[in-house]
mmCIF file of C-alpha atoms and ligand atoms in Angstrom:
data_model
loop_
_atom_site.group_PDB
_atom_site.id
_atom_site.type_symbol
_atom_site.label_atom_id
_atom_site.label_comp_id
_atom_site.label_asym_id
_atom_site.label_seq_id
_atom_site.Cartn_x
_atom_site.Cartn_y
_atom_site.Cartn_z
ATOM 1 C CA MET A 121 323.551 59.333 -85.379
ATOM 2 C CA ALA A 122 325.067 60.977 -82.792
ATOM 3 C CA LEU A 123 326.191 59.717 -78.885
ATOM 4 C CA ILE A 124 325.529 61.646 -76.653
ATOM 5 C CA VAL A 125 326.211 61.188 -72.775
ATOM 6 C CA LYS A 126 322.654 62.744 -70.349
ATOM 7 C CA LYS A 127 323.339 63.240 -67.338
ATOM 8 C CA PHE A 128 320.560 63.891 -64.184
ATOM 9 C CA GLY A 129 321.490 64.729 -61.314
ATOM 10 C CA GLY A 130 319.456 64.886 -57.730
ATOM 11 C CA SER A 131 316.679 66.693 -57.889
ATOM 12 C CA SER A 132 315.759 65.225 -61.638
ATOM 13 C CA VAL A 133 315.915 61.398 -60.307
ATOM 14 C CA SER A 134 314.219 62.663 -56.841
ATOM 15 C CA SER A 135 311.118 60.358 -57.302
ATOM 16 C CA ALA A 136 309.819 56.680 -59.313
ATOM 17 C CA GLU A 137 307.118 58.962 -61.670
ATOM 18 C CA LYS A 138 310.302 61.522 -62.458
ATOM 19 C CA ILE A 139 312.770 58.694 -63.243
ATOM 20 C CA ILE A 140 309.944 57.557 -66.238
ATOM 21 C CA ASN A 141 309.773 61.316 -67.196
ATOM 22 C CA ILE A 142 312.456 61.592 -68.083
ATOM 23 C CA ALA A 143 313.125 58.074 -69.673
ATOM 24 C CA LYS A 144 310.165 58.882 -71.402
ATOM 25 C CA ARG A 145 311.009 62.594 -72.329
ATOM 26 C CA ILE A 146 314.669 60.916 -73.012
ATOM 27 C CA LEU A 147 312.862 58.115 -76.171
ATOM 28 C CA SER A 148 310.985 61.653 -77.656
ATOM 29 C CA GLU A 149 314.169 63.151 -78.800
ATOM 30 C CA LYS A 150 316.394 60.369 -79.558
ATOM 31 C CA GLN A 151 317.000 59.510 -83.559
ATOM 32 C CA PRO A 152 316.539 55.620 -84.728
ATOM 33 C CA ASP A 153 320.050 54.978 -84.001
ATOM 34 C CA ASP A 154 321.830 58.083 -81.654
ATOM 35 C CA LYS A 155 323.737 55.913 -79.002
ATOM 36 C CA ILE A 156 322.375 57.623 -75.332
ATOM 37 C CA VAL A 157 324.936 57.141 -72.333
ATOM 38 C CA VAL A 158 322.605 58.004 -68.734
ATOM 39 C CA VAL A 159 324.902 59.289 -65.920
ATOM 40 C CA VAL A 160 322.783 59.557 -62.476
ATOM 41 C CA SER A 161 323.238 61.033 -59.465
ATOM 42 C CA ALA A 162 320.877 59.476 -56.564
ATOM 43 C CA MET A 163 317.467 59.585 -55.216
ATOM 44 C CA GLY A 164 316.830 63.792 -54.042
ATOM 45 C CA ASP A 165 318.567 63.692 -50.651
ATOM 46 C CA THR A 166 319.662 60.394 -51.086
ATOM 47 C CA THR A 167 324.134 61.519 -50.291
ATOM 48 C CA ASP A 168 322.818 64.199 -47.128
ATOM 49 C CA GLU A 169 320.672 60.850 -45.856
ATOM 50 C CA LEU A 170 322.794 57.974 -45.888
ATOM 51 C CA ILE A 171 325.683 60.486 -44.559
ATOM 52 C CA ASN A 172 322.968 61.570 -41.438
ATOM 53 C CA LEU A 173 322.972 57.408 -41.235
ATOM 54 C CA ALA A 174 326.637 57.123 -40.542
ATOM 55 C CA SER A 175 327.126 59.885 -37.802
ATOM 56 C CA GLN A 176 323.610 58.178 -35.470
ATOM 57 C CA ILE A 177 326.469 55.067 -35.537
ATOM 58 C CA ASN A 178 329.842 57.723 -35.413
ATOM 59 C CA ALA A 179 329.327 61.008 -34.824
ATOM 60 C CA ASP A 180 332.214 61.515 -37.398
ATOM 61 C CA PRO A 181 331.509 58.910 -39.993
ATOM 62 C CA TYR A 182 334.101 60.136 -41.932
ATOM 63 C CA LYS A 183 336.905 58.627 -39.783
ATOM 64 C CA TYR A 184 335.962 55.303 -41.753
ATOM 65 C CA LYS A 185 336.309 56.626 -45.205
ATOM 66 C CA ARG A 186 336.284 53.614 -47.480
ATOM 67 C CA GLU A 187 333.171 52.215 -45.458
ATOM 68 C CA MET A 188 331.452 55.676 -46.334
ATOM 69 C CA ASP A 189 332.133 54.825 -50.128
ATOM 70 C CA MET A 190 330.871 51.434 -49.606
ATOM 71 C CA LEU A 191 327.913 53.448 -47.527
ATOM 72 C CA LEU A 192 327.519 55.786 -50.152
ATOM 73 C CA THR A 193 327.703 54.739 -53.962
ATOM 74 C CA THR A 194 324.511 52.401 -52.617
ATOM 75 C CA GLY A 195 322.582 55.564 -53.803
ATOM 76 C CA GLU A 196 323.222 56.065 -57.248
ATOM 77 C CA GLN A 197 323.138 52.245 -57.546
ATOM 78 C CA VAL A 198 319.377 52.994 -57.159
ATOM 79 C CA SER A 199 319.081 55.141 -58.902
ATOM 80 C CA ILE A 200 320.445 53.894 -62.215
ATOM 81 C CA SER A 201 318.727 50.188 -61.639
ATOM 82 C CA LEU A 202 314.930 51.966 -61.650
ATOM 83 C CA MET A 203 316.423 54.156 -64.482
ATOM 84 C CA ALA A 204 316.778 50.742 -66.057
ATOM 85 C CA MET A 205 313.211 49.417 -65.225
ATOM 86 C CA ALA A 206 311.758 52.383 -66.619
ATOM 87 C CA PHE A 207 313.271 52.003 -70.187
ATOM 88 C CA LYS A 208 312.292 48.107 -69.795
ATOM 89 C CA THR A 209 309.158 49.494 -69.048
ATOM 90 C CA LEU A 210 308.694 51.645 -72.310
ATOM 91 C CA GLY A 211 309.995 49.082 -74.387
ATOM 92 C CA GLN A 212 313.511 49.939 -75.363
ATOM 93 C CA GLU A 213 316.125 47.961 -74.519
ATOM 94 C CA ALA A 214 318.950 49.427 -71.108
ATOM 95 C CA ILE A 215 321.228 47.988 -68.368
ATOM 96 C CA SER A 216 322.496 50.251 -65.638
ATOM 97 C CA LEU A 217 326.614 50.012 -64.725
ATOM 98 C CA THR A 218 327.841 50.420 -61.423
ATOM 99 C CA GLY A 219 331.000 53.263 -62.192
ATOM 100 C CA PRO A 220 333.745 49.856 -61.381
ATOM 101 C CA LEU A 221 330.994 47.674 -64.245
ATOM 102 C CA ALA A 222 331.920 51.111 -66.822
ATOM 103 C CA GLY A 223 335.488 51.110 -65.792
ATOM 104 C CA ILE A 224 335.837 53.809 -64.488
ATOM 105 C CA ARG A 225 339.510 53.274 -62.519
ATOM 106 C CA THR A 226 340.178 55.772 -59.136
ATOM 107 C CA ASP A 227 343.063 56.883 -57.324
ATOM 108 C CA ALA A 228 342.845 55.092 -53.410
ATOM 109 C CA VAL A 229 341.611 58.919 -51.948
ATOM 110 C CA HIS A 230 338.250 57.473 -50.598
ATOM 111 C CA THR A 231 335.391 60.239 -50.630
ATOM 112 C CA LYS A 232 337.599 63.403 -52.716
ATOM 113 C CA GLY A 233 338.512 60.109 -55.534
ATOM 114 C CA LYS A 234 339.512 61.696 -58.978
ATOM 115 C CA ILE A 235 339.556 59.776 -62.135
ATOM 116 C CA LEU A 236 342.532 58.349 -63.463
ATOM 117 C CA ASP A 237 341.710 56.892 -66.437
ATOM 118 C CA ILE A 238 338.456 54.466 -68.243
ATOM 119 C CA THR A 239 338.188 51.634 -70.403
ATOM 120 C CA PRO A 240 334.690 51.856 -71.643
ATOM 121 C CA LYS A 241 334.827 48.506 -73.841
ATOM 122 C CA ARG A 242 331.691 47.050 -71.730
ATOM 123 C CA VAL A 243 329.521 50.460 -72.657
ATOM 124 C CA ILE A 244 331.383 50.529 -76.281
ATOM 125 C CA LYS A 245 329.753 46.364 -76.016
ATOM 126 C CA GLU A 246 326.122 47.168 -74.694
ATOM 127 C CA LEU A 247 325.697 50.665 -76.849
ATOM 128 C CA ASP A 248 325.989 48.795 -79.640
ATOM 129 C CA SER A 249 323.884 46.064 -79.352
ATOM 130 C CA GLY A 250 321.338 48.797 -79.101
ATOM 131 C CA LYS A 251 321.102 49.558 -75.722
ATOM 132 C CA VAL A 252 320.407 53.017 -73.912
ATOM 133 C CA VAL A 253 323.493 52.284 -71.324
ATOM 134 C CA ILE A 254 322.635 53.759 -67.489
ATOM 135 C CA ILE A 255 326.005 54.382 -65.923
ATOM 136 C CA ALA A 256 326.289 55.379 -61.647
ATOM 137 C CA GLY A 257 327.827 58.879 -61.630
ATOM 138 C CA PHE A 258 330.353 60.416 -58.355
ATOM 139 C CA GLN A 259 331.871 56.079 -58.566
ATOM 140 C CA GLY A 260 334.609 54.414 -59.385
ATOM 141 C CA CYS A 261 337.228 51.656 -58.781
ATOM 142 C CA ASP A 262 340.831 51.740 -57.256
ATOM 143 C CA GLU A 263 343.195 49.036 -57.813
ATOM 144 C CA LEU A 264 342.366 46.507 -55.274
ATOM 145 C CA GLY A 265 338.641 47.085 -56.658
ATOM 146 C CA ASP A 266 337.130 49.014 -53.636
ATOM 147 C CA PRO A 267 334.229 51.402 -54.269
ATOM 148 C CA VAL A 268 335.973 55.446 -54.266
ATOM 149 C CA THR A 269 333.397 58.478 -55.056
ATOM 150 C CA LEU A 270 334.958 61.385 -56.036
ATOM 151 C CA GLY A 271 333.651 64.361 -53.903
ATOM 152 C CA ARG A 272 330.034 65.971 -53.474
ATOM 153 C CA GLY A 273 328.630 66.834 -56.845
ATOM 154 C CA GLY A 274 331.456 64.389 -58.455
ATOM 155 C CA SER A 275 328.247 63.034 -60.992
ATOM 156 C CA ASP A 276 328.677 66.185 -62.681
ATOM 157 C CA THR A 277 332.283 65.259 -63.171
ATOM 158 C CA SER A 278 331.728 61.350 -63.860
ATOM 159 C CA ALA A 279 329.135 62.624 -66.226
ATOM 160 C CA VAL A 280 332.252 64.135 -68.560
ATOM 161 C CA ALA A 281 334.671 61.766 -67.929
ATOM 162 C CA ILE A 282 332.377 59.753 -69.746
ATOM 163 C CA ALA A 283 331.964 61.939 -72.282
ATOM 164 C CA GLY A 284 335.610 62.181 -73.143
ATOM 165 C CA ALA A 285 336.405 58.131 -73.068
ATOM 166 C CA LEU A 286 333.716 57.529 -74.964
ATOM 167 C CA LYS A 287 334.605 60.693 -77.503
ATOM 168 C CA ALA A 288 330.554 61.559 -77.643
ATOM 169 C CA ASP A 289 329.722 64.449 -79.473
ATOM 170 C CA PHE A 290 328.623 66.518 -76.191
ATOM 171 C CA CYS A 291 327.450 66.268 -72.952
ATOM 172 C CA GLU A 292 323.705 67.815 -70.714
ATOM 173 C CA ILE A 293 323.018 67.881 -67.408
ATOM 174 C CA PHE A 294 320.310 68.480 -66.834
ATOM 175 C CA THR A 295 319.196 69.752 -63.474
ATOM 176 C CA ASP A 296 316.676 72.396 -62.161
ATOM 177 C CA VAL A 297 318.319 75.395 -63.430
ATOM 178 C CA ASP A 298 317.228 76.152 -67.140
ATOM 179 C CA GLY A 299 321.245 77.195 -67.683
ATOM 180 C CA VAL A 300 323.884 79.260 -66.944
ATOM 181 C CA TYR A 301 322.740 83.103 -65.829
ATOM 182 C CA THR A 302 324.586 85.901 -65.431
ATOM 183 C CA ALA A 303 323.861 86.868 -61.997
ATOM 184 C CA ASP A 304 321.829 84.642 -59.480
ATOM 185 C CA PRO A 305 318.154 84.712 -61.016
ATOM 186 C CA ARG A 306 316.928 84.227 -57.251
ATOM 187 C CA ILE A 307 318.751 87.946 -56.746
ATOM 188 C CA SER A 308 318.540 89.206 -60.091
ATOM 189 C CA LYS A 309 315.819 90.385 -61.594
ATOM 190 C CA ASN A 310 317.118 91.663 -64.455
ATOM 191 C CA ALA A 311 319.571 88.344 -64.863
ATOM 192 C CA ARG A 312 319.212 86.278 -68.212
ATOM 193 C CA LYS A 313 320.301 83.210 -69.148
ATOM 194 C CA MET A 314 323.313 83.271 -71.613
ATOM 195 C CA GLN A 315 323.227 80.884 -74.740
ATOM 196 C CA GLU A 316 327.448 80.146 -74.635
ATOM 197 C CA ILE A 317 330.277 80.513 -71.948
ATOM 198 C CA THR A 318 333.913 79.808 -72.471
ATOM 199 C CA TYR A 319 334.743 76.713 -70.006
ATOM 200 C CA HIS A 320 337.192 79.183 -68.407
ATOM 201 C CA GLU A 321 334.650 81.575 -67.216
ATOM 202 C CA MET A 322 332.550 79.112 -65.657
ATOM 203 C CA LEU A 323 335.649 77.633 -63.561
ATOM 204 C CA GLU A 324 335.539 81.434 -62.733
ATOM 205 C CA MET A 325 332.055 81.887 -62.121
ATOM 206 C CA ALA A 326 332.236 78.959 -59.498
ATOM 207 C CA ARG A 327 335.477 79.612 -57.665
ATOM 208 C CA LEU A 328 334.135 83.467 -56.948
ATOM 209 C CA GLY A 329 330.896 81.484 -55.967
ATOM 210 C CA SER A 330 327.996 80.499 -58.695
ATOM 211 C CA CYS A 331 328.095 76.931 -57.868
ATOM 212 C CA VAL A 332 326.099 75.179 -60.833
ATOM 213 C CA MET A 333 328.395 71.691 -61.750
ATOM 214 C CA GLN A 334 330.874 70.605 -59.884
ATOM 215 C CA PRO A 335 334.086 72.298 -60.704
ATOM 216 C CA ARG A 336 336.256 69.598 -61.448
ATOM 217 C CA SER A 337 333.584 68.933 -64.119
ATOM 218 C CA VAL A 338 334.375 71.849 -65.769
ATOM 219 C CA GLU A 339 338.286 71.910 -66.467
ATOM 220 C CA MET A 340 337.524 67.881 -67.121
ATOM 221 C CA GLY A 341 334.784 69.491 -69.855
ATOM 222 C CA LYS A 342 337.971 71.525 -70.607
ATOM 223 C CA LEU A 343 340.933 68.645 -71.307
ATOM 224 C CA LEU A 344 338.848 66.401 -73.082
ATOM 225 C CA GLY A 345 337.043 69.349 -75.187
ATOM 226 C CA ILE A 346 333.625 68.212 -74.281
ATOM 227 C CA PRO A 347 331.014 70.649 -75.241
ATOM 228 C CA ILE A 348 329.274 70.727 -72.216
ATOM 229 C CA HIS A 349 325.224 71.603 -72.696
ATOM 230 C CA VAL A 350 323.483 72.658 -68.977
ATOM 231 C CA ARG A 351 319.200 72.872 -69.265
ATOM 232 C CA SER A 352 316.440 71.959 -67.780
ATOM 233 C CA THR A 353 315.503 68.622 -66.877
ATOM 234 C CA PHE A 354 310.925 69.902 -66.567
ATOM 235 C CA THR A 355 311.525 72.256 -69.790
ATOM 236 C CA MET A 356 312.900 71.473 -73.471
ATOM 237 C CA ASP A 357 314.272 74.522 -73.863
ATOM 238 C CA THR A 358 317.609 74.438 -75.117
ATOM 239 C CA GLY A 359 320.092 75.868 -72.323
ATOM 240 C CA THR A 360 323.793 77.588 -71.750
ATOM 241 C CA ILE A 361 326.843 75.752 -74.039
ATOM 242 C CA ILE A 362 330.311 75.600 -72.132
ATOM 243 C CA ARG A 363 333.056 75.494 -74.395
ATOM 244 C CA GLU A 364 336.177 76.987 -75.462
ATOM 245 C CA GLU A 365 335.536 79.414 -77.858
ATOM 246 C CA TYR A 366 332.095 81.475 -78.606
ATOM 247 C CA THR A 367 330.627 80.251 -82.039
ATOM 248 C CA MET A 368 327.735 82.655 -81.697
ATOM 249 C CA GLU A 369 327.727 86.447 -82.284
ATOM 250 C CA GLU A 370 327.363 87.491 -77.694
ATOM 251 C CA LYS A 371 328.669 91.457 -78.366
ATOM 252 C CA GLY A 372 328.859 93.855 -76.612
ATOM 253 C CA PHE A 373 329.801 91.595 -73.071
ATOM 254 C CA VAL A 374 332.217 92.093 -71.695
ATOM 255 C CA ILE A 375 331.266 90.769 -68.280
ATOM 256 C CA ARG A 376 330.194 87.465 -69.381
ATOM 257 C CA GLY A 377 328.332 87.703 -65.800
ATOM 258 C CA VAL A 378 328.733 88.922 -61.578
ATOM 259 C CA SER A 379 329.358 85.613 -58.811
ATOM 260 C CA HIS A 380 329.189 86.574 -55.628
ATOM 261 C CA ASP A 381 329.923 84.264 -52.470
ATOM 262 C CA GLU A 382 328.420 84.650 -48.527
ATOM 263 C CA LYS A 383 330.177 82.252 -47.114
ATOM 264 C CA VAL A 384 333.531 83.752 -46.624
ATOM 265 C CA VAL A 385 335.030 85.633 -43.934
ATOM 266 C CA LYS A 386 338.074 88.150 -43.931
ATOM 267 C CA ILE A 387 340.545 87.428 -41.011
ATOM 268 C CA ALA A 388 343.340 90.434 -40.558
ATOM 269 C CA ILE A 389 346.197 90.513 -38.943
ATOM 270 C CA LEU A 390 347.188 94.076 -37.512
ATOM 271 C CA GLY A 391 350.571 95.939 -36.568
ATOM 272 C CA ILE A 392 353.165 93.519 -37.704
ATOM 273 C CA ALA A 393 357.137 93.411 -38.274
ATOM 274 C CA ASN A 394 356.488 94.424 -42.439
ATOM 275 C CA ASP A 395 359.649 91.295 -43.140
ATOM 276 C CA THR A 396 358.514 88.967 -45.613
ATOM 277 C CA ASP A 397 359.359 86.452 -43.653
ATOM 278 C CA MET A 398 355.844 86.834 -41.044
ATOM 279 C CA GLU A 399 353.938 86.574 -44.922
ATOM 280 C CA HIS A 400 355.551 83.573 -45.242
ATOM 281 C CA MET A 401 354.161 82.151 -41.793
ATOM 282 C CA VAL A 402 351.410 83.343 -41.732
ATOM 283 C CA PHE A 403 350.510 81.620 -44.481
ATOM 284 C CA ALA A 404 352.580 78.337 -45.190
ATOM 285 C CA SER A 405 350.418 77.066 -41.564
ATOM 286 C CA LEU A 406 347.087 77.835 -43.543
ATOM 287 C CA ALA A 407 348.654 75.318 -45.931
ATOM 288 C CA GLU A 408 349.851 72.668 -43.735
ATOM 289 C CA GLU A 409 346.377 72.580 -42.474
ATOM 290 C CA ASN A 410 345.313 72.939 -46.730
ATOM 291 C CA ILE A 411 343.746 75.948 -46.103
ATOM 292 C CA ASP A 412 343.232 78.019 -49.193
ATOM 293 C CA VAL A 413 343.143 81.209 -49.165
ATOM 294 C CA ASP A 414 341.390 83.880 -51.696
ATOM 295 C CA MET A 415 342.537 88.067 -51.563
ATOM 296 C CA ILE A 416 345.189 89.090 -49.775
ATOM 297 C CA VAL A 417 346.295 92.930 -48.881
ATOM 298 C CA LYS A 418 349.526 93.888 -47.467
ATOM 299 C CA SER A 419 348.955 97.406 -46.056
ATOM 300 C CA ILE A 420 352.378 99.085 -44.531
ATOM 301 C CA HIS A 421 351.063 100.998 -41.614
ATOM 302 C CA ASN A 422 354.185 102.768 -40.698
ATOM 303 C CA ILE A 423 357.142 103.292 -42.676
ATOM 304 C CA GLU A 424 359.152 104.186 -39.785
ATOM 305 C CA LYS A 425 358.456 101.794 -37.048
ATOM 306 C CA ASN A 426 357.956 99.013 -39.512
ATOM 307 C CA VAL A 427 354.850 97.993 -38.831
ATOM 308 C CA ALA A 428 352.104 95.867 -41.405
ATOM 309 C CA ASP A 429 348.527 94.626 -41.440
ATOM 310 C CA LEU A 430 348.179 91.963 -43.014
ATOM 311 C CA VAL A 431 344.114 91.617 -44.441
ATOM 312 C CA PHE A 432 342.970 87.787 -46.169
ATOM 313 C CA THR A 433 339.945 86.602 -46.257
ATOM 314 C CA VAL A 434 339.193 82.684 -46.283
ATOM 315 C CA ALA A 435 335.892 79.843 -46.843
ATOM 316 C CA GLU A 436 333.024 79.683 -43.214
ATOM 317 C CA SER A 437 333.792 76.610 -43.170
ATOM 318 C CA ASP A 438 337.809 76.976 -43.244
ATOM 319 C CA PHE A 439 337.670 79.085 -40.676
ATOM 320 C CA PRO A 440 336.938 77.641 -37.760
ATOM 321 C CA LEU A 441 340.898 76.275 -37.693
ATOM 322 C CA ALA A 442 342.234 79.469 -39.926
ATOM 323 C CA SER A 443 341.114 81.671 -36.872
ATOM 324 C CA GLU A 444 342.286 79.122 -34.283
ATOM 325 C CA ILE A 445 345.913 79.254 -36.308
ATOM 326 C CA VAL A 446 346.335 82.257 -36.684
ATOM 327 C CA LYS A 447 345.375 84.014 -32.988
ATOM 328 C CA LYS A 448 348.054 81.260 -31.640
ATOM 329 C CA LEU A 449 350.215 82.652 -34.431
ATOM 330 C CA ALA A 450 350.261 86.406 -33.833
ATOM 331 C CA GLU A 451 350.936 86.032 -30.051
ATOM 332 C CA ARG A 452 353.455 84.297 -31.076
ATOM 333 C CA VAL A 453 355.187 86.683 -33.181
ATOM 334 C CA GLY A 454 353.469 90.182 -30.877
ATOM 335 C CA ALA A 455 351.309 90.043 -33.269
ATOM 336 C CA ARG A 456 348.915 94.267 -31.973
ATOM 337 C CA GLU A 457 345.749 92.774 -32.919
ATOM 338 C CA VAL A 458 343.556 89.624 -34.897
ATOM 339 C CA VAL A 459 340.634 91.566 -36.065
ATOM 340 C CA VAL A 460 337.409 89.151 -37.619
ATOM 341 C CA ASP A 461 334.927 90.371 -39.510
ATOM 342 C CA ARG A 462 332.131 87.407 -41.231
ATOM 343 C CA ASP A 463 330.053 89.997 -41.806
ATOM 344 C CA VAL A 464 331.120 90.021 -45.395
ATOM 345 C CA ALA A 465 330.491 88.841 -49.528
ATOM 346 C CA LYS A 466 332.555 89.487 -51.991
ATOM 347 C CA VAL A 467 331.060 89.952 -54.952
ATOM 348 C CA SER A 468 333.043 89.728 -58.538
ATOM 349 C CA VAL A 469 332.737 89.997 -61.743
ATOM 350 C CA VAL A 470 334.295 87.470 -64.950
ATOM 351 C CA GLY A 471 334.297 88.110 -68.368
ATOM 352 C CA VAL A 472 337.340 86.932 -70.627
ATOM 353 C CA GLY A 473 336.478 90.223 -72.772
ATOM 354 C CA MET A 474 338.263 92.072 -70.412
ATOM 355 C CA LEU A 475 341.429 91.208 -71.205
ATOM 356 C CA GLY A 476 342.648 94.543 -72.694
ATOM 357 C CA ASN A 477 339.714 95.750 -72.623
ATOM 358 C CA PRO A 478 340.606 98.680 -69.326
ATOM 359 C CA GLY A 479 338.007 100.513 -67.411
ATOM 360 C CA ILE A 480 336.680 97.584 -66.577
ATOM 361 C CA ALA A 481 336.822 97.780 -62.284
ATOM 362 C CA ALA A 482 335.981 101.346 -63.109
ATOM 363 C CA ARG A 483 332.877 100.913 -63.590
ATOM 364 C CA MET A 484 332.264 98.188 -61.368
ATOM 365 C CA PHE A 485 333.083 100.748 -58.552
ATOM 366 C CA GLY A 486 331.619 103.052 -60.468
ATOM 367 C CA ALA A 487 328.542 101.748 -59.988
ATOM 368 C CA LEU A 488 328.849 100.631 -56.417
ATOM 369 C CA SER A 489 329.442 104.349 -55.031
ATOM 370 C CA GLY A 490 327.024 105.232 -57.621
ATOM 371 C CA THR A 491 324.439 102.872 -55.195
ATOM 372 C CA GLN A 492 326.838 104.178 -51.905
ATOM 373 C CA ILE A 493 328.541 100.854 -51.551
ATOM 374 C CA GLY A 494 331.743 100.542 -49.318
ATOM 375 C CA MET A 495 333.583 98.733 -50.502
ATOM 376 C CA ASP A 496 336.935 96.956 -48.776
ATOM 377 C CA VAL A 497 339.592 94.088 -49.926
ATOM 378 C CA ILE A 498 339.804 94.082 -53.812
ATOM 379 C CA SER A 499 341.106 91.270 -56.509
ATOM 380 C CA THR A 500 342.116 90.252 -59.476
ATOM 381 C CA SER A 501 342.335 87.534 -61.832
ATOM 382 C CA GLU A 502 343.280 87.495 -65.315
ATOM 383 C CA ILE A 503 339.465 87.220 -66.262
ATOM 384 C CA SER A 504 337.517 88.718 -62.836
ATOM 385 C CA ILE A 505 337.836 92.196 -60.893
ATOM 386 C CA SER A 506 336.225 90.860 -57.104
ATOM 387 C CA CYS A 507 335.215 92.731 -54.334
ATOM 388 C CA LEU A 508 334.000 92.529 -49.947
ATOM 389 C CA VAL A 509 331.759 94.554 -49.780
ATOM 390 C CA LYS A 510 329.213 93.909 -46.116
ATOM 391 C CA GLN A 511 327.111 91.117 -45.700
ATOM 392 C CA ASP A 512 323.615 92.676 -45.912
ATOM 393 C CA LEU A 513 324.617 94.887 -48.908
ATOM 394 C CA PHE A 514 325.212 91.597 -51.204
ATOM 395 C CA LYS A 515 322.031 92.157 -53.381
ATOM 396 C CA LYS A 516 322.534 95.487 -54.029
ATOM 397 C CA ALA A 517 325.096 94.897 -54.668
ATOM 398 C CA VAL A 518 324.685 92.626 -57.870
ATOM 399 C CA ASN A 519 321.881 94.345 -59.220
ATOM 400 C CA ALA A 520 324.391 98.029 -58.882
ATOM 401 C CA ILE A 521 326.607 95.311 -61.018
ATOM 402 C CA HIS A 522 325.075 93.667 -63.475
ATOM 403 C CA ASP A 523 322.437 96.640 -64.292
ATOM 404 C CA GLU A 524 326.398 98.935 -65.152
ATOM 405 C CA PHE A 525 326.938 95.795 -67.494
ATOM 406 C CA PHE A 526 323.648 94.811 -68.669
ATOM 407 C CA PRO A 527 321.427 97.775 -69.399
ATOM 408 C CA VAL A 528 318.242 96.595 -68.840
ATOM 409 C CA GLU A 529 316.781 98.211 -73.122
HETATM 410 N N1 LIG B 825 325.014 61.860 -54.608
HETATM 411 C C1 LIG B 825 326.240 62.629 -54.793
HETATM 412 C C2 LIG B 825 326.679 63.608 -54.027
HETATM 413 O O1 LIG B 825 325.554 64.588 -53.511
HETATM 414 C C3 LIG B 825 327.003 63.426 -56.007
HETATM 415 C C4 LIG B 825 326.043 63.822 -56.850
HETATM 416 O O2 LIG B 825 325.231 64.191 -56.489
HETATM 417 O O3 LIG B 825 326.720 64.339 -58.177
HETATM 418 O O4 LIG B 825 326.955 64.877 -54.158
HETATM 419 MG MG1 MG B 826 324.700 68.093 -58.809
#
């Protein structure tokens, strides 16, 4: 017997036909005494459509966060009821439960809630009576019983958290890609599907731009020790397993993947006084507005005059506010100039294998210089190295680096 949580995203449940096919597939794979929990997202683009509808009432509907949650939770409620009906039609007892009915308690931060705890009494009771239990992803309720959503893509997190609370054997995330690849397969034709990847690497790849799953769900998997199997809704093939450590021999790869992020902007404050107070001022005012600063480089411009340049990157979505803040600040402190470059992309290599394995940066930069690609700001973490390249060269950069670390036989 196995207890398995299976999550299906919006594109997997975008029509009645797809919902029926998923129910059929689950039943065809189910062993007689397996216990199955299905977590679903809203059908297709429902969540976007609901947001759009709300913005026709008020241009900034997120002002009314509780009402947004009341609205958005309806999307998943449609899919769970239809999915339960599909199972029943096929002769399998099933029941749909909203997040609150499944015992998912969150904090009260509407539209960006965090799961505080799960009391899955009802879920266990229904599973014990032989039913397939279908739970709405992306939602829970706060202390008052008000609906709270978990941030876009939050059904992944629901699924992993439920798997943790039920001590499930594993959690399967069904999606429209068939696993995690060593690079975006739309960009690198030599990209390969990985059999396994560690939570740590998956989180780092997500942070650096590969968005297969909501990062918080991977964190949750690590915390609760739930192996996550990312696989395709449309084929029966094995996908990629995310877990703490490798169990299979995937030797020879010090690097697990090449990630890229086109949605970054570089901001440079040139000609500022070289004192520690300056950096503190810049980054504190960005932090106050919740702006995440990524790569940071400071260079001393003129030692005698004690003048420095400060260069960093922010996400494109934070750029308008960030540049406003920085320009005001630059004026106040008498910086020479603020230069903004939107024509950049970040390319990174990720792998726990680079710990204690020197020479990775040299190989990465060698691959770039071999193809005449210039690079800009560089940053590193324990298990990644990133650099900025010109936006129109990033595909070439991803391929050059990928071919260096994953040579085609
Ligand atoms: N339906 C929600 C969204 O579109 C949650 C999810 O799909 O995971 O963000
Ligand atoms: Mg998703």
